[in-house]
Amino acid sequence: MSQETAFDTRAFRRALGNFATGVTVVTATSPDGVRAGVTANSFNSVSLDPPLVLWSLDKRSSSLEIFQQASHFAVNVLAADQIDLSNQFARPSDDKFEGILIEQGIGSTPLLKDCAARFVCEMHEQVEGGDHVIVIGKVVAFEDCGRSPLLYHQGVYSMVLPHTSMTQKVESRPASSVFQGRLAHNIYYLLTQAVRGYQADYQPKQLSTGLRTSEARMLMVLENDAALSLADLQREVAMPMREIEEAVANLKRKGLVTDSGERYVLTSSGRDQAESLWRIAREQQDKVFAAFSEEQLDSFKHALKTIIALH
Ligand SMILES: Cc1cc2nc3c(=O)[nH]c(=O)nc-3n(C[C@H](O)[C@H](O)[C@H](O)COP(=O)(O)O)c2cc1C
């Protein structure tokens, strides 16, 4: 490990981003009734008996005082379809709760609806942690809704794709059990395994361009539109604003993107780079679907689009 890497905060944060996490919104109400909510992926379990959890809060947060004074806090574990909530609570604002339906938990903790899980905690201990405060809570109530969670990895929102240990091709695997036989006919299983295989082959090719996934995603989105604002970009790519800003800054430094006032456009080398990213995507698609006829491909696309439109 180079010394430089050890002390470059941005590189350090980026390296930490390889540790995939869930996303939570931690909320509390101060003794005088002011609510706070902060998007946090530093949440983790500490102890089962007593039931303790922790998260860490940036000392620069405008919500710091409220969390330090509050008797309780709630950890709302976000579900896969709650990216907007994550973004709303990651932005400093006078009223982060505007337009959001909440319920009230023990200690007046604001509870968000439709989460994957919720933990209401009594403040247990606050520990110094460099530029963060480590907040430890004793869980006094919890709810396990089991909804599919929102994940966060390398600055990009993600979703859970089940990983099975079955590495053989479905076709060549003998139907040794009723379970395996049924699995071979389960379309959800087939879809997830197909996506997993496709991704494992495709991602290294995209990374070989020297761009991070977040940067590549941004170039591919910009390719289609003449000029996008930061807000447009946030609608198009599933990333928090600070990551979008960082990716845009990197792309500007590399001379691939330029801004015309409030809007971002590709430079001519940016257009070339976006073109080569789309070419990689196209080649992967052609390779994977080489054995299919045009007609088969059309009906496959039709089936996928129909399923997507159901939601
Ligand atoms: C995915 C994600 C995870 C975050 N995790 C944390 C965290 O663990 N601790 C923290 O202090 N800030 C974290 N932040 C940043 C805060 O959400 C953000 O700085 C804060 O909400 C700004 O508002 P404030 O001034 O009320 O603190 C995270 C942001 C995102 C998008």
Coordinates of C-alpha atoms and ligand atoms in Angstrom, one line a residue:
M1 CA 0.0 0.0 0.0
S2 CA 1.5 3.3 -1.0
Q3 CA 1.8 6.1 1.6
E4 CA 0.1 8.5 -0.8
T5 CA -3.0 6.2 -1.0
A6 CA -3.1 6.0 2.8
F7 CA -3.4 9.8 3.1
D8 CA -5.4 10.7 0.1
T9 CA -8.9 11.1 1.7
R10 CA -10.7 10.9 -1.6
A11 CA -8.9 7.7 -2.6
F12 CA -9.5 6.3 0.9
R13 CA -13.2 7.0 0.7
R14 CA -13.4 5.5 -2.8
A15 CA -11.6 2.3 -1.6
L16 CA -14.1 2.1 1.3
G17 CA -16.8 2.2 -1.3
N18 CA -15.9 -1.4 -2.3
F19 CA -17.5 -2.5 0.9
A20 CA -21.2 -2.8 -0.2
T21 CA -23.7 -1.6 2.4
G22 CA -27.4 -1.0 2.9
V23 CA -28.7 2.5 3.1
T24 CA -30.5 3.9 6.2
V25 CA -32.1 7.1 7.2
V26 CA -31.4 7.8 10.9
T27 CA -34.0 10.1 12.5
A28 CA -34.5 11.7 15.9
T29 CA -36.4 14.5 17.6
S30 CA -34.7 16.9 20.0
P31 CA -36.2 17.6 23.5
D32 CA -37.7 20.9 22.1
G33 CA -39.4 19.0 19.2
V34 CA -37.0 19.6 16.2
R35 CA -36.7 16.7 13.9
A36 CA -33.5 15.5 12.2
G37 CA -32.9 12.9 9.6
V38 CA -29.6 11.8 7.9
T39 CA -28.9 9.3 5.2
A40 CA -26.3 7.0 6.6
N41 CA -24.6 3.8 5.3
S42 CA -22.3 3.5 8.4
F43 CA -25.0 1.6 10.3
N44 CA -24.0 -1.8 11.7
S45 CA -24.9 -4.3 14.4
V46 CA -22.8 -4.4 17.5
S47 CA -24.2 -6.8 20.1
L48 CA -27.2 -9.2 20.3
D49 CA -27.4 -9.2 24.1
P50 CA -27.8 -6.5 25.0
P51 CA -29.1 -5.5 21.5
L52 CA -26.8 -2.7 20.4
V53 CA -26.3 -1.1 17.0
L54 CA -24.1 1.8 15.8
W55 CA -23.7 4.4 13.1
S56 CA -21.4 7.4 12.7
L57 CA -22.3 11.0 12.1
D58 CA -20.1 13.6 10.5
K59 CA -19.3 16.3 13.1
R60 CA -20.0 18.9 10.4
S61 CA -23.6 17.8 10.1
S62 CA -26.2 20.5 10.9
S63 CA -28.1 17.7 12.6
L64 CA -25.3 16.9 15.1
E65 CA -26.8 18.9 18.0
I66 CA -30.2 17.2 17.6
F67 CA -28.7 13.7 17.7
Q68 CA -26.5 14.6 20.7
Q69 CA -29.5 15.9 22.7
A70 CA -32.1 13.2 21.6
S71 CA -33.0 10.5 24.1
H72 CA -33.8 8.1 21.2
F73 CA -33.1 7.7 17.5
A74 CA -34.6 5.4 14.8
V75 CA -32.8 3.6 12.0
N76 CA -35.0 3.3 9.0
V77 CA -33.4 0.6 6.6
L78 CA -34.4 1.7 3.1
A79 CA -36.1 -0.6 0.6
A80 CA -34.9 -0.9 -3.0
D81 CA -37.6 1.6 -4.3
Q82 CA -36.6 4.4 -1.8
I83 CA -33.8 6.1 -3.6
D84 CA -35.7 9.4 -3.5
L85 CA -35.8 9.2 0.3
S86 CA -32.1 8.5 0.4
N87 CA -31.4 11.5 -1.7
Q88 CA -33.8 13.8 0.2
F89 CA -32.2 13.0 3.5
A90 CA -28.6 13.3 2.1
R91 CA -29.2 17.0 1.2
P92 CA -28.9 19.7 3.8
S93 CA -32.3 21.4 4.0
D94 CA -34.4 23.5 6.4
D95 CA -37.1 20.8 6.4
K96 CA -35.9 17.4 5.1
F97 CA -39.3 15.9 6.1
E98 CA -41.3 18.1 3.7
G99 CA -43.8 16.0 1.8
I100 CA -43.0 12.8 3.7
L101 CA -45.5 10.7 5.6
I102 CA -44.1 9.6 8.9
E103 CA -45.3 7.7 12.0
Q104 CA -44.1 8.3 15.5
G105 CA -42.1 5.8 17.5
I106 CA -40.9 5.6 21.1
G107 CA -39.1 8.8 22.2
S108 CA -40.9 10.8 19.4
T109 CA -38.7 9.2 16.8
P110 CA -39.8 9.9 13.2
L111 CA -40.4 6.5 11.4
L112 CA -40.5 6.3 7.6
K113 CA -43.0 4.1 5.9
D114 CA -42.5 1.1 3.6
C115 CA -38.9 0.5 4.8
A116 CA -37.2 -2.9 4.8
A117 CA -36.7 -2.8 8.6
R118 CA -36.9 -0.2 11.4
F119 CA -35.0 -0.1 14.7
V120 CA -35.9 2.3 17.5
C121 CA -33.0 2.9 19.8
E122 CA -32.4 4.4 23.2
M123 CA -29.2 6.5 23.1
H124 CA -26.6 4.3 24.7
E125 CA -23.3 5.9 24.1
Q126 CA -21.5 8.5 21.9
V127 CA -17.9 7.8 21.2
E128 CA -15.3 10.1 19.6
G129 CA -14.4 8.8 16.2
G130 CA -12.1 11.4 14.5
D131 CA -14.2 13.7 12.3
H132 CA -17.3 11.6 13.1
V133 CA -19.2 10.7 16.3
I134 CA -19.9 7.0 16.7
V135 CA -23.5 6.8 17.9
I136 CA -24.4 3.5 19.8
G137 CA -28.0 2.7 20.4
K138 CA -29.8 0.1 22.5
V139 CA -32.7 -1.3 20.4
V140 CA -36.0 -1.0 22.3
A141 CA -38.3 -1.9 19.4
F142 CA -37.9 -3.1 15.9
E143 CA -39.9 -4.1 12.8
D144 CA -38.8 -6.6 10.2
C145 CA -40.7 -6.0 7.0
G146 CA -38.4 -8.0 4.8
R147 CA -38.7 -5.8 1.8
S148 CA -35.9 -6.0 -0.8
P149 CA -33.2 -3.5 0.5
L150 CA -31.5 -0.6 -1.3
L151 CA -27.8 -1.2 -1.5
Y152 CA -24.9 1.2 -2.0
H153 CA -21.6 0.2 -3.7
Q154 CA -18.9 2.3 -5.2
G155 CA -21.0 5.4 -5.1
V156 CA -23.9 3.8 -6.9
Y157 CA -27.3 2.6 -5.7
S158 CA -27.7 -1.1 -6.3
M159 CA -30.1 -4.0 -5.7
V160 CA -29.8 -7.5 -4.4
L161 CA -29.3 -10.2 -7.0
P162 CA -29.4 -13.7 -5.4
H163 CA -26.1 -15.5 -5.6
T164 CA -26.3 -19.3 -5.8
S165 CA -23.5 -21.7 -5.6
M166 CA -24.7 -23.5 -8.7
T167 CA -22.1 -22.8 -11.3
Q168 CA -23.1 -25.5 -13.9
K169 CA -25.2 -24.5 -16.8
V170 CA -28.9 -25.2 -16.1
E171 CA -29.2 -27.3 -19.4
S172 CA -26.3 -29.6 -18.6
R173 CA -27.2 -30.1 -15.0
P174 CA -29.0 -33.4 -14.3
A175 CA -32.3 -32.9 -12.6
S176 CA -31.0 -34.8 -9.6
S177 CA -33.8 -33.6 -7.3
V178 CA -37.3 -32.2 -7.6
F179 CA -35.9 -28.9 -6.4
Q180 CA -33.3 -28.7 -9.3
G181 CA -35.9 -29.8 -11.8
R182 CA -38.2 -27.1 -10.7
L183 CA -35.5 -24.5 -10.7
A184 CA -34.7 -25.1 -14.3
H185 CA -38.3 -24.0 -15.1
N186 CA -38.4 -21.1 -12.7
I187 CA -38.2 -18.0 -14.9
Y188 CA -37.2 -15.7 -12.0
Y189 CA -34.2 -18.0 -11.2
L190 CA -33.3 -18.1 -14.9
L191 CA -33.5 -14.3 -15.3
T192 CA -31.3 -13.6 -12.2
Q193 CA -28.7 -16.2 -13.2
A194 CA -28.6 -14.8 -16.8
V195 CA -28.1 -11.3 -15.6
R196 CA -25.4 -12.4 -13.2
G197 CA -23.5 -14.2 -16.0
Y198 CA -24.0 -11.3 -18.4
Q199 CA -22.7 -8.8 -15.8
A200 CA -19.7 -10.8 -14.8
D201 CA -18.5 -10.9 -18.4
Y202 CA -19.4 -7.3 -19.2
Q203 CA -18.2 -5.3 -16.2
P204 CA -14.4 -6.0 -16.6
K205 CA -14.7 -4.9 -20.3
Q206 CA -16.3 -1.6 -19.2
L207 CA -13.7 -1.2 -16.5
S208 CA -10.8 -1.7 -19.0
T209 CA -11.6 1.7 -20.4
G210 CA -10.1 3.1 -17.1
L211 CA -13.4 4.7 -16.1
R212 CA -15.2 3.9 -12.9
T213 CA -18.7 2.4 -13.3
S214 CA -20.2 5.7 -12.1
E215 CA -18.2 7.7 -14.7
A216 CA -19.1 5.3 -17.5
R217 CA -22.8 5.5 -16.6
M218 CA -22.7 9.2 -16.7
L219 CA -21.0 9.4 -20.1
M220 CA -23.5 7.0 -21.5
V221 CA -26.4 9.1 -20.2
L222 CA -24.9 12.3 -21.5
E223 CA -24.4 10.8 -24.9
N224 CA -28.1 10.8 -25.6
D225 CA -28.9 14.4 -24.5
A226 CA -27.3 17.6 -25.6
A227 CA -27.0 19.2 -22.1
L228 CA -28.1 18.0 -18.7
S229 CA -28.2 19.8 -15.4
L230 CA -27.1 18.1 -12.2
A231 CA -30.8 17.5 -11.3
D232 CA -31.4 15.9 -14.7
L233 CA -28.4 13.6 -14.2
Q234 CA -29.7 12.6 -10.8
R235 CA -33.0 11.5 -12.4
E236 CA -31.1 9.5 -15.0
V237 CA -28.5 7.7 -12.9
A238 CA -29.1 6.0 -9.6
M239 CA -26.5 7.9 -7.6
P240 CA -26.4 10.4 -4.7
M241 CA -25.7 14.0 -5.6
R242 CA -22.2 14.1 -4.0
E243 CA -21.2 11.1 -6.1
I244 CA -22.6 12.7 -9.3
E245 CA -20.6 15.9 -8.5
E246 CA -17.4 13.9 -7.9
A247 CA -17.9 11.8 -11.1
V248 CA -18.6 15.0 -13.1
A249 CA -15.5 16.7 -11.6
N250 CA -13.4 13.6 -12.6
L251 CA -14.8 13.6 -16.1
K252 CA -14.1 17.4 -16.5
R253 CA -10.5 16.8 -15.3
K254 CA -10.1 14.1 -17.9
G255 CA -11.4 16.5 -20.5
L256 CA -14.5 14.4 -21.3
V257 CA -17.2 16.7 -20.1
T258 CA -17.5 20.5 -20.0
D259 CA -20.1 22.7 -18.5
S260 CA -22.0 25.5 -20.2
G261 CA -23.2 27.3 -17.1
E262 CA -25.6 25.1 -15.3
R263 CA -25.6 22.2 -17.9
Y264 CA -23.1 19.5 -18.7
V265 CA -22.1 18.4 -22.2
L266 CA -19.6 15.9 -23.7
T267 CA -16.5 17.3 -25.3
S268 CA -15.5 15.8 -28.6
S269 CA -13.2 13.2 -26.8
G270 CA -16.1 12.7 -24.3
R271 CA -18.3 11.8 -27.3
D272 CA -15.6 9.3 -28.6
Q273 CA -15.4 7.8 -25.1
A274 CA -19.2 7.5 -24.8
E275 CA -19.2 6.0 -28.3
S276 CA -16.7 3.3 -27.3
L277 CA -18.7 2.5 -24.2
W278 CA -21.8 2.0 -26.2
R279 CA -19.7 -0.2 -28.6
I280 CA -18.6 -2.4 -25.7
A281 CA -22.2 -2.7 -24.6
R282 CA -23.3 -3.6 -28.2
E283 CA -20.5 -6.1 -28.7
Q284 CA -21.4 -7.9 -25.5
Q285 CA -25.0 -8.0 -26.5
D286 CA -24.1 -9.4 -30.0
K287 CA -21.8 -12.0 -28.4
V288 CA -24.4 -13.2 -25.8
F289 CA -27.3 -13.3 -28.3
A290 CA -25.3 -14.5 -31.3
A291 CA -27.2 -17.8 -31.4
F292 CA -30.6 -16.2 -31.6
S293 CA -32.5 -15.2 -34.7
E294 CA -33.9 -11.6 -35.2
E295 CA -37.4 -13.0 -34.5
Q296 CA -36.4 -14.7 -31.3
L297 CA -34.6 -11.6 -30.1
D298 CA -37.7 -9.5 -30.9
S299 CA -40.0 -11.8 -28.9
F300 CA -37.4 -11.9 -26.0
K301 CA -37.3 -8.0 -26.0
H302 CA -41.1 -7.9 -26.1
A303 CA -41.4 -10.3 -23.2
L304 CA -38.9 -8.3 -21.1
K305 CA -40.6 -5.0 -21.9
T306 CA -44.0 -6.4 -21.0
I307 CA -42.6 -7.6 -17.6
I308 CA -41.0 -4.2 -17.0
A309 CA -44.2 -2.3 -17.9
L310 CA -46.1 -4.3 -15.2
H311 CA -44.3 -2.3 -12.5
Ligands
LIG1 C1 -25.5 6.7 0.6 C2 -25.1 7.8 1.6 C3 -24.6 7.4 2.9 C4 -24.2 8.4 3.8 N1 -23.7 7.9 5.0 C5 -23.4 8.9 6.0 C6 -23.0 8.5 7.3 O1 -22.9 7.3 7.6 N2 -22.8 9.4 8.2 C7 -22.9 10.8 7.9 O2 -22.6 11.6 8.8 N3 -23.3 11.2 6.7 C8 -23.6 10.3 5.7 N4 -24.0 10.7 4.5 C9 -24.1 12.1 4.2 C10 -25.3 12.7 4.9 O3 -26.5 12.1 4.6 C11 -25.4 14.2 4.6 O4 -24.2 14.8 4.7 C12 -26.4 14.9 5.5 O5 -27.7 14.4 5.4 C13 -26.4 16.4 5.2 O6 -27.4 17.0 6.0 P1 -27.1 17.6 7.4 O7 -26.5 18.9 7.3 O8 -28.5 17.6 8.0 O9 -26.2 16.7 8.1 C14 -24.4 9.7 3.5 C15 -24.9 10.1 2.3 C16 -25.3 9.1 1.3 C17 -25.9 9.5 0.0

